[in-house]
Amino acid sequence: MALFERAHRVGGRLWSVPMGEGPHGGEGPHADLGAMRLHSGLRQVLDVVGEAGLTGDLVPFDFGRPENPTHVRGVTLRQRDLTDTARIPYHLAGGERGLGPGDLVLRAADALVPGFTALRRRHHEALERGDTERAARCATAFRTRRGRATVAGRPLRWTTYADALRAVLGAEAVALLHDTGGYDVVYSRENAAEQLGILFRTPPDAAYLTLRRGMQSLPLALRDRFTAAGGTLRLGHRLLRVDRAGPHHDRAPSATAPGAARRPRYCLTFALEDPEGRATGTYAHVHAHTVVLALPQGPLLRLDADGVPFTPRLRADLAAVEAVPAQKLFLLYRTAWWGALGMTRGRATTDLPLRQLWYGGTCPPPGPARDDGPALLLAAYPSGPATKTWEAAREPGTDPTDPGRDLVGWTQRLLARMHGLPRLEDPLAVRLQDWGLPPHDGAWHVWRPGHDPDEIAPRVRRPLPGEAVYIVSDCWTPDPGSIEGAVACAETVLREHLGCGRPSSS
Ligand SMILES: Cc1cc2nc3c(=O)[nH]c(=O)nc-3n(C[C@H](O)[C@H](O)[C@H](O)COP(=O)(O)OP(=O)(O)OC[C@H]3O[C@@H](n4cnc5c(N)ncnc54)[C@H](O)[C@@H]3O)c2cc1C
């Protein structure tokens, strides 16, 4: 078995980079450039974390905290003030007054799918007790009610989440959700039915978790187990196309283990790239009996369209989800200047282009600021349309990981404004990650209105009946944009098509 990866590292959108030096010359804090959190309801990925021997590395992940700021419409509030009608700069409608963002979302969900909150609570209580039958009944009841739900006469599935919210909440409440929530709500073209499905599957009191040494430690641990078990890893191999093997397939190396009797059915063509992602001009042809394309939407669509497994049907299915751009900008400071303002860790949000900040970064777990070492700030985390401002502000053709002096200066001014400070100390180090650029072409994906993962996901997993070419990705699962989605899809392909059960934990 061989794994071919375009980059010169393993991990994809799980990427944890150390920034600067820690106290006494040790390793500095890690910046999670991509995925950064799990929650207690994500059972499949937590199982994989266990199988990778990393359960002991799971640590609490801080979301919002009551003392952290939310800076919206020019006003800085503490997050605990978001339910205080007199203090928030939003004119909420009668029944919405006094509700915080979480309660407004539940109010909308109950208006769209009657009984949503109660069903969700019962579902998760049953899961906690191990009563899977009752949990499944609650999930079925939710799906039935969701299937009947309409917005202005249109099925919920054909409605965007933004339009669904606007149908049941006042305009000011929707604006509050967008501005204080960190993620795009107002412009989102996400399918409302699927967004409510994700909310339903998230436990009401979800405990968020991260990995002590960053989320990339999971794929790195899996890589070590894979190679220790005899798997071959080839980095810098960019897949260009998959063809059915011709009569001369024995001239090219096979990814099948030596001695294996199975006849290769496919020929994969790779372009070899250097660590900077530049083509070296060298190509490799590899033959295989079974091919698993573990690629998200953008990279899949970059494969040669006349190769296996592309058909008009598959292309239409792949277009059922939409890529969402996102960027992260980390700044490393000599001191945790936010400590003097009463913040130690966790998230702040704003309607300024920064959108979301994490004091202390997100891994290792944000802890009390230390006096003897540098302090990391996830200074900006724009996604969706909010990334446009950053794209426009960046000089074209510059190093994509370095925002440049002007952009850092602008970020510093926004941070100072949000925190009511005249100026900030200069950062020691800076790291930008733009997930909209190749080879990723998007940070995560959402279902477009009108599409149903129950219909599309099985077709994408095995696009050509009778062929041994499979697609494994979170993109076309009910949980796109999550490691859980990727793991669940991999488990399904292994179980349904490759005859493998779950590995027994060692
Ligand atoms: C900013 C951000 C925040 C996120 N936050 C979370 C979170 O908090 N929690 C969560 O669960 N999920 C989160 N996600 C989503 C999560 O990262 C993905 O769901 C997960 O990484 C998907 O894994 P994957 O292996 O399917 O795809 P990827 O991680 O995208 O891996 C695909 C791999 O294919 C390689 N590749 C691309 N083209 C080729 C080619 N032609 N040939 C060979 N190799 C190729 C890429 O280099 C990459 O390594 C986040 C993602 C981003 C970007």
Coordinates of C-alpha atoms in Angstrom, one line a residue, residues 19-425:
M19 CA 6.6 30.0 16.1
G20 CA 9.7 31.5 17.6
E21 CA 11.5 30.1 20.6
G22 CA 10.0 29.2 23.9
P23 CA 11.4 30.0 27.3
H24 CA 15.0 29.0 27.8
G25 CA 15.5 28.3 24.1
G26 CA 12.9 25.6 23.9
E27 CA 10.4 25.1 21.2
G28 CA 8.0 28.0 20.8
P29 CA 4.2 27.9 20.9
H30 CA 2.5 26.1 18.0
A31 CA 0.2 27.9 15.6
D32 CA -2.6 25.7 14.2
L33 CA -2.9 27.1 10.7
G34 CA -5.8 24.9 9.8
A35 CA -8.2 22.8 11.9
M36 CA -7.9 23.5 15.6
R37 CA -10.7 21.9 17.6
L38 CA -12.8 18.8 18.2
H39 CA -15.7 18.3 20.5
S40 CA -16.9 15.5 22.7
G41 CA -19.7 14.5 20.2
L42 CA -17.3 13.6 17.4
R43 CA -17.0 10.0 18.3
Q44 CA -15.3 8.6 15.2
V45 CA -12.4 11.0 15.2
L46 CA -12.0 10.7 19.0
D47 CA -11.7 6.9 18.4
V48 CA -9.0 7.5 15.8
V49 CA -7.2 9.9 18.3
G50 CA -7.3 6.9 20.7
E51 CA -6.0 4.5 18.1
A52 CA -3.2 6.9 17.3
G53 CA -2.2 6.8 21.0
L54 CA -3.0 10.5 21.5
T55 CA -5.9 10.5 24.0
G56 CA -3.5 11.7 26.7
D57 CA -2.7 14.7 24.5
L58 CA -6.4 15.9 24.4
V59 CA -6.8 19.1 26.3
P60 CA -9.6 21.6 26.7
F61 CA -10.0 24.1 23.9
D62 CA -11.3 27.5 24.9
F63 CA -14.0 29.2 22.9
G64 CA -15.5 32.4 24.2
R65 CA -15.0 33.5 27.8
P66 CA -17.3 35.9 29.7
E67 CA -14.4 38.4 30.2
N68 CA -13.3 38.4 26.6
P69 CA -14.3 41.3 24.4
T70 CA -16.7 41.5 21.5
H71 CA -16.1 44.7 19.5
V72 CA -19.1 45.5 17.3
R73 CA -20.4 48.7 15.8
G74 CA -17.6 50.6 17.4
V75 CA -18.5 49.4 20.9
T76 CA -16.4 47.1 23.0
L77 CA -18.4 44.8 25.2
R78 CA -17.4 41.8 27.4
Q79 CA -19.0 38.6 26.1
R80 CA -21.0 38.3 29.3
D81 CA -22.8 41.5 28.3
L82 CA -24.2 40.1 25.1
T83 CA -27.6 39.4 26.8
D84 CA -27.8 42.9 28.2
T85 CA -30.3 44.7 26.0
A86 CA -29.3 48.1 27.3
R87 CA -25.6 47.6 26.4
I88 CA -25.6 45.9 23.1
P89 CA -25.7 48.2 20.0
Y90 CA -28.5 46.2 18.4
H91 CA -32.2 47.0 18.5
L92 CA -33.6 43.5 19.0
A93 CA -37.3 42.8 18.5
G94 CA -39.5 42.2 21.5
G95 CA -39.2 38.4 22.1
E96 CA -35.5 38.5 21.1
R97 CA -34.5 40.9 23.9
G98 CA -32.2 39.4 26.5
L99 CA -31.2 36.4 24.3
G100 CA -27.6 35.9 23.6
P101 CA -26.3 34.6 20.3
G102 CA -26.6 30.9 21.2
D103 CA -30.2 31.4 22.3
L104 CA -31.1 33.3 19.2
V105 CA -29.9 30.4 17.1
L106 CA -32.0 28.0 19.0
R107 CA -35.0 30.3 18.8
A108 CA -34.5 30.3 15.0
A109 CA -34.0 26.5 14.9
D110 CA -37.3 25.9 16.9
A111 CA -39.2 28.3 14.6
L112 CA -37.9 26.5 11.5
V113 CA -38.1 22.9 12.8
P114 CA -40.7 22.7 15.6
G115 CA -39.3 21.0 18.7
F116 CA -35.7 21.2 17.5
T117 CA -34.2 22.0 20.9
A118 CA -36.1 19.3 22.8
L119 CA -35.3 16.6 20.2
R120 CA -31.6 17.6 20.2
R121 CA -31.4 17.5 24.0
R122 CA -33.1 14.1 24.1
H123 CA -30.9 12.7 21.3
H124 CA -27.7 13.6 23.1
E125 CA -29.0 12.5 26.5
A126 CA -29.7 9.1 25.0
L127 CA -26.3 9.0 23.4
E128 CA -24.7 9.8 26.8
R129 CA -26.6 6.9 28.4
G130 CA -25.6 4.6 25.5
D131 CA -29.3 4.3 24.5
T132 CA -28.5 4.2 20.7
E133 CA -32.1 3.2 19.8
R134 CA -33.7 6.2 21.4
A135 CA -30.9 8.5 20.0
A136 CA -31.7 7.1 16.5
R137 CA -35.4 7.7 17.0
C138 CA -34.8 11.3 18.0
A139 CA -32.5 11.8 15.0
T140 CA -35.2 10.3 12.7
A141 CA -37.9 12.5 14.2
F142 CA -35.6 15.5 13.6
R143 CA -35.0 14.5 10.0
T144 CA -38.7 14.0 9.4
R145 CA -39.7 17.4 10.8
R146 CA -36.8 19.0 8.9
G147 CA -38.0 17.4 5.7
R148 CA -41.4 19.0 6.2
A149 CA -40.1 22.4 7.1
T150 CA -40.6 25.3 4.7
V151 CA -39.5 28.9 4.4
A152 CA -41.9 31.1 2.4
G153 CA -43.3 28.0 0.8
R154 CA -39.9 26.6 -0.2
P155 CA -38.5 23.4 1.4
L156 CA -35.8 24.3 4.0
R157 CA -33.3 22.3 2.0
W158 CA -33.8 24.7 -0.9
T159 CA -33.2 27.7 1.4
T160 CA -29.9 29.3 2.4
Y161 CA -29.2 29.4 6.1
A162 CA -29.1 33.2 5.9
D163 CA -32.5 33.4 4.3
A164 CA -33.9 30.9 6.8
L165 CA -32.6 33.1 9.7
R166 CA -34.0 36.2 8.1
A167 CA -37.4 34.5 7.9
V168 CA -37.7 33.8 11.6
L169 CA -35.5 36.5 13.3
G170 CA -35.4 40.2 13.1
A171 CA -32.8 41.9 10.9
E172 CA -31.0 43.2 14.0
A173 CA -30.8 39.7 15.5
V174 CA -29.3 38.3 12.3
A175 CA -26.8 41.1 12.2
L176 CA -25.8 40.4 15.8
L177 CA -25.3 36.7 15.0
H178 CA -23.1 37.6 12.0
D179 CA -21.1 40.3 13.8
T180 CA -20.5 38.6 17.1
G181 CA -20.3 35.0 15.9
G182 CA -17.0 35.3 14.0
Y183 CA -18.2 33.4 11.0
D184 CA -20.2 34.6 8.1
V185 CA -23.9 34.4 8.5
V186 CA -25.4 37.2 6.4
Y187 CA -23.9 36.2 3.0
S188 CA -23.7 32.5 3.5
R189 CA -25.1 30.4 0.7
E190 CA -25.1 27.3 2.9
N191 CA -28.1 24.9 2.7
A192 CA -30.2 25.7 5.8
A193 CA -31.3 22.0 6.3
E194 CA -27.7 20.8 6.5
Q195 CA -26.6 23.7 8.8
L196 CA -29.4 22.7 11.2
G197 CA -28.2 19.0 10.9
I198 CA -24.7 20.0 12.1
L199 CA -26.2 21.9 15.0
F200 CA -28.4 19.0 15.9
R201 CA -25.4 16.6 16.0
T202 CA -23.4 19.0 18.2
P203 CA -24.1 18.3 21.9
P204 CA -25.9 21.2 23.6
D205 CA -23.1 21.3 26.2
A206 CA -20.3 20.2 23.9
A207 CA -16.9 20.1 25.5
Y208 CA -14.3 21.4 23.0
L209 CA -10.9 19.8 22.8
T210 CA -7.6 20.2 21.0
L211 CA -4.3 18.3 20.9
R212 CA -1.6 19.6 23.1
R213 CA 1.0 19.6 20.3
G214 CA -1.4 20.8 17.6
M215 CA -3.9 19.0 15.4
Q216 CA -1.2 17.9 13.0
S217 CA 0.1 15.5 15.6
L218 CA -2.9 13.2 14.6
P219 CA -1.9 12.7 10.9
L220 CA 1.8 12.5 12.0
A221 CA 1.0 9.7 14.4
L222 CA -1.0 7.9 11.8
R223 CA 1.8 8.3 9.3
D224 CA 4.2 6.7 11.7
R225 CA 1.8 3.8 12.2
F226 CA 1.3 3.4 8.5
T227 CA 5.0 3.3 7.6
A228 CA 5.8 1.0 10.6
A229 CA 3.2 -1.4 9.3
G230 CA 5.0 -1.5 5.9
G231 CA 3.2 1.3 4.1
T232 CA 5.1 3.4 1.6
L233 CA 5.0 7.2 1.7
R234 CA 5.9 9.3 -1.3
L235 CA 6.0 13.1 -0.7
G236 CA 6.2 15.7 -3.5
H237 CA 4.0 13.6 -5.8
R238 CA 1.2 15.5 -7.4
L239 CA -1.4 13.3 -8.9
L240 CA -2.3 14.5 -12.4
R241 CA -4.6 11.7 -13.7
V242 CA -5.8 8.2 -13.3
D243 CA -6.2 5.9 -16.3
R244 CA -7.1 2.3 -16.8
A245 CA -3.9 0.3 -17.0
G246 CA -2.9 -0.6 -20.6
P247 CA -1.3 -3.9 -21.7
H248 CA 2.3 -2.7 -20.8
H249 CA 1.5 -2.0 -17.2
D250 CA 4.3 -4.2 -15.9
R251 CA 6.8 -1.6 -17.1
A252 CA 5.9 0.8 -14.3
P253 CA 6.3 0.2 -10.6
S254 CA 3.3 -1.0 -8.8
A255 CA 1.9 0.3 -5.5
T256 CA 0.7 -3.2 -4.7
A257 CA 3.0 -5.1 -2.3
P258 CA 5.6 -7.2 -4.0
G259 CA 4.4 -10.7 -4.4
A260 CA 0.8 -9.7 -4.4
A261 CA -1.1 -11.6 -7.1
R262 CA -3.7 -8.9 -7.9
R263 CA -3.4 -7.5 -11.4
P264 CA -3.0 -3.7 -11.4
R265 CA -6.1 -2.1 -13.0
Y266 CA -5.1 1.6 -13.0
C267 CA -2.2 3.7 -14.0
L268 CA -1.6 6.9 -12.0
T269 CA 0.5 9.7 -13.4
F270 CA 2.3 12.0 -10.9
A271 CA 4.3 15.2 -11.5
L272 CA 7.1 15.5 -9.0
E273 CA 7.3 18.8 -7.2
D274 CA 10.0 20.4 -5.0
P275 CA 9.4 21.6 -1.5
E276 CA 8.3 25.0 -2.8
G277 CA 5.6 23.3 -4.9
R278 CA 7.5 23.9 -8.2
A279 CA 7.3 21.3 -10.9
T280 CA 10.7 19.5 -11.3
G281 CA 9.8 18.3 -14.8
T282 CA 9.9 14.6 -13.7
Y283 CA 6.9 12.4 -13.9
A284 CA 6.2 9.0 -12.3
H285 CA 3.7 6.4 -13.4
V286 CA 2.4 4.0 -10.8
H287 CA 0.1 1.0 -11.2
A288 CA -2.5 0.0 -8.6
H289 CA -5.3 -2.4 -8.2
T290 CA -7.3 -0.1 -5.9
V291 CA -7.2 3.7 -5.9
V292 CA -8.5 5.9 -3.1
L293 CA -8.6 9.6 -4.0
A294 CA -8.4 11.3 -0.6
L295 CA -8.8 14.8 -2.1
P296 CA -11.1 17.7 -1.4
Q297 CA -13.1 19.4 -4.1
G298 CA -10.5 21.8 -5.6
P299 CA -7.7 19.3 -5.9
L300 CA -10.1 16.7 -7.4
L301 CA -11.3 19.1 -10.0
R302 CA -7.7 19.9 -11.0
L303 CA -7.1 16.3 -12.0
D304 CA -7.3 15.7 -15.8
A305 CA -11.0 15.7 -16.6
D306 CA -10.8 12.9 -19.2
G307 CA -9.3 10.4 -16.7
V308 CA -11.0 8.0 -14.4
P309 CA -13.4 8.4 -12.5
F310 CA -14.8 11.6 -14.0
T311 CA -18.3 11.5 -15.6
P312 CA -20.8 14.4 -16.0
R313 CA -22.7 12.8 -13.1
L314 CA -19.7 13.0 -10.8
R315 CA -18.8 16.5 -11.8
A316 CA -22.4 17.6 -11.0
D317 CA -22.2 15.8 -7.6
L318 CA -18.8 17.4 -6.8
A319 CA -20.4 20.9 -7.5
A320 CA -23.0 20.3 -4.8
V321 CA -20.7 21.8 -2.2
E322 CA -19.1 25.2 -2.2
A323 CA -15.6 26.0 -0.9
V324 CA -15.4 28.7 1.8
P325 CA -12.2 30.7 1.8
A326 CA -10.5 31.5 5.2
Q327 CA -7.2 32.9 6.3
K328 CA -5.4 32.9 9.6
L329 CA -2.9 35.5 10.8
F330 CA -0.7 34.7 13.8
L331 CA 1.4 37.3 15.6
L332 CA 4.0 36.4 18.2
Y333 CA 4.7 39.1 20.8
R334 CA 7.4 39.4 23.4
T335 CA 4.7 39.7 26.1
A336 CA 1.0 38.8 26.4
W337 CA -0.1 42.4 26.3
W338 CA -3.8 41.3 26.6
G339 CA -3.2 40.1 30.1
A340 CA -3.2 43.7 31.5
L341 CA -6.8 44.0 30.0
G342 CA -8.1 41.0 31.9
M343 CA -7.8 38.3 29.2
T344 CA -5.8 35.2 29.4
R345 CA -7.1 32.8 26.7
G346 CA -10.0 32.0 24.4
R347 CA -11.7 33.9 21.7
A348 CA -12.7 37.4 21.0
T349 CA -14.9 38.5 18.1
T350 CA -15.5 41.6 16.1
D351 CA -17.1 43.1 13.0
L352 CA -13.7 44.6 12.1
P353 CA -11.9 42.7 9.4
L354 CA -10.1 40.7 12.0
R355 CA -13.4 38.8 12.8
Q356 CA -12.0 36.3 15.4
L357 CA -9.0 36.3 17.7
W358 CA -7.6 33.7 20.1
Y359 CA -5.4 35.0 23.0
G360 CA -2.5 32.7 23.5
G361 CA -3.2 31.0 20.1
T362 CA -5.1 27.8 20.1
C363 CA -2.5 25.2 20.8
P364 CA -0.8 24.2 23.0
P365 CA -3.9 25.0 25.0
P366 CA -4.1 28.6 25.8
G367 CA -3.0 28.9 29.4
P368 CA -2.2 31.7 31.7
A369 CA 0.2 34.1 30.1
R370 CA 3.8 33.5 31.1
D371 CA 6.2 36.2 31.9
D372 CA 9.2 34.4 30.7
G373 CA 8.4 33.6 27.1
P374 CA 6.8 34.9 23.9
A375 CA 3.0 35.0 23.6
L376 CA 1.1 34.0 20.5
L377 CA -2.1 35.7 19.2
L378 CA -4.3 34.4 16.5
A379 CA -4.8 38.0 15.5
A380 CA -7.2 37.5 12.6
Y381 CA -9.3 34.7 11.3
P382 CA -11.6 36.0 8.5
S383 CA -13.6 33.5 6.5
G384 CA -16.1 33.8 3.6
P385 CA -16.5 37.3 2.2
A386 CA -14.4 38.8 5.0
T387 CA -11.3 37.4 3.3
K388 CA -11.8 39.8 0.4
T389 CA -10.5 42.7 2.4
W390 CA -7.3 40.8 3.2
E391 CA -6.8 39.7 -0.4
A392 CA -7.2 43.3 -1.6
A393 CA -4.8 44.6 1.1
R394 CA -2.0 42.1 0.2
E395 CA 0.6 42.9 -2.4
P396 CA 0.3 40.5 -5.3
G397 CA 3.2 38.1 -5.9
T398 CA 4.6 38.3 -2.4
D399 CA 5.4 35.3 -0.1
P400 CA 1.9 33.9 0.8
T401 CA 3.0 33.2 4.3
D402 CA 4.3 36.7 5.0
P403 CA 1.6 39.4 5.0
G404 CA 4.2 42.2 4.6
R405 CA 4.9 45.3 6.7
D406 CA 1.8 47.3 5.6
L407 CA -0.7 44.5 6.3
V408 CA 0.9 43.8 9.7
G409 CA 0.8 47.5 10.5
W410 CA -2.9 47.7 9.5
T411 CA -3.6 44.6 11.7
Q412 CA -1.8 46.2 14.6
R413 CA -3.9 49.3 14.3
L414 CA -7.2 47.3 14.2
L415 CA -6.1 45.3 17.2
A416 CA -5.2 48.5 19.1
R417 CA -8.6 50.1 18.2
M418 CA -10.5 47.0 19.3
H419 CA -8.7 46.9 22.6
G420 CA -8.7 50.7 23.2
L421 CA -4.9 50.9 23.2
P422 CA -2.9 53.8 21.6
R423 CA -0.5 51.3 20.0
L424 CA 0.9 47.8 20.3
E425 CA 4.5 46.5 20.6

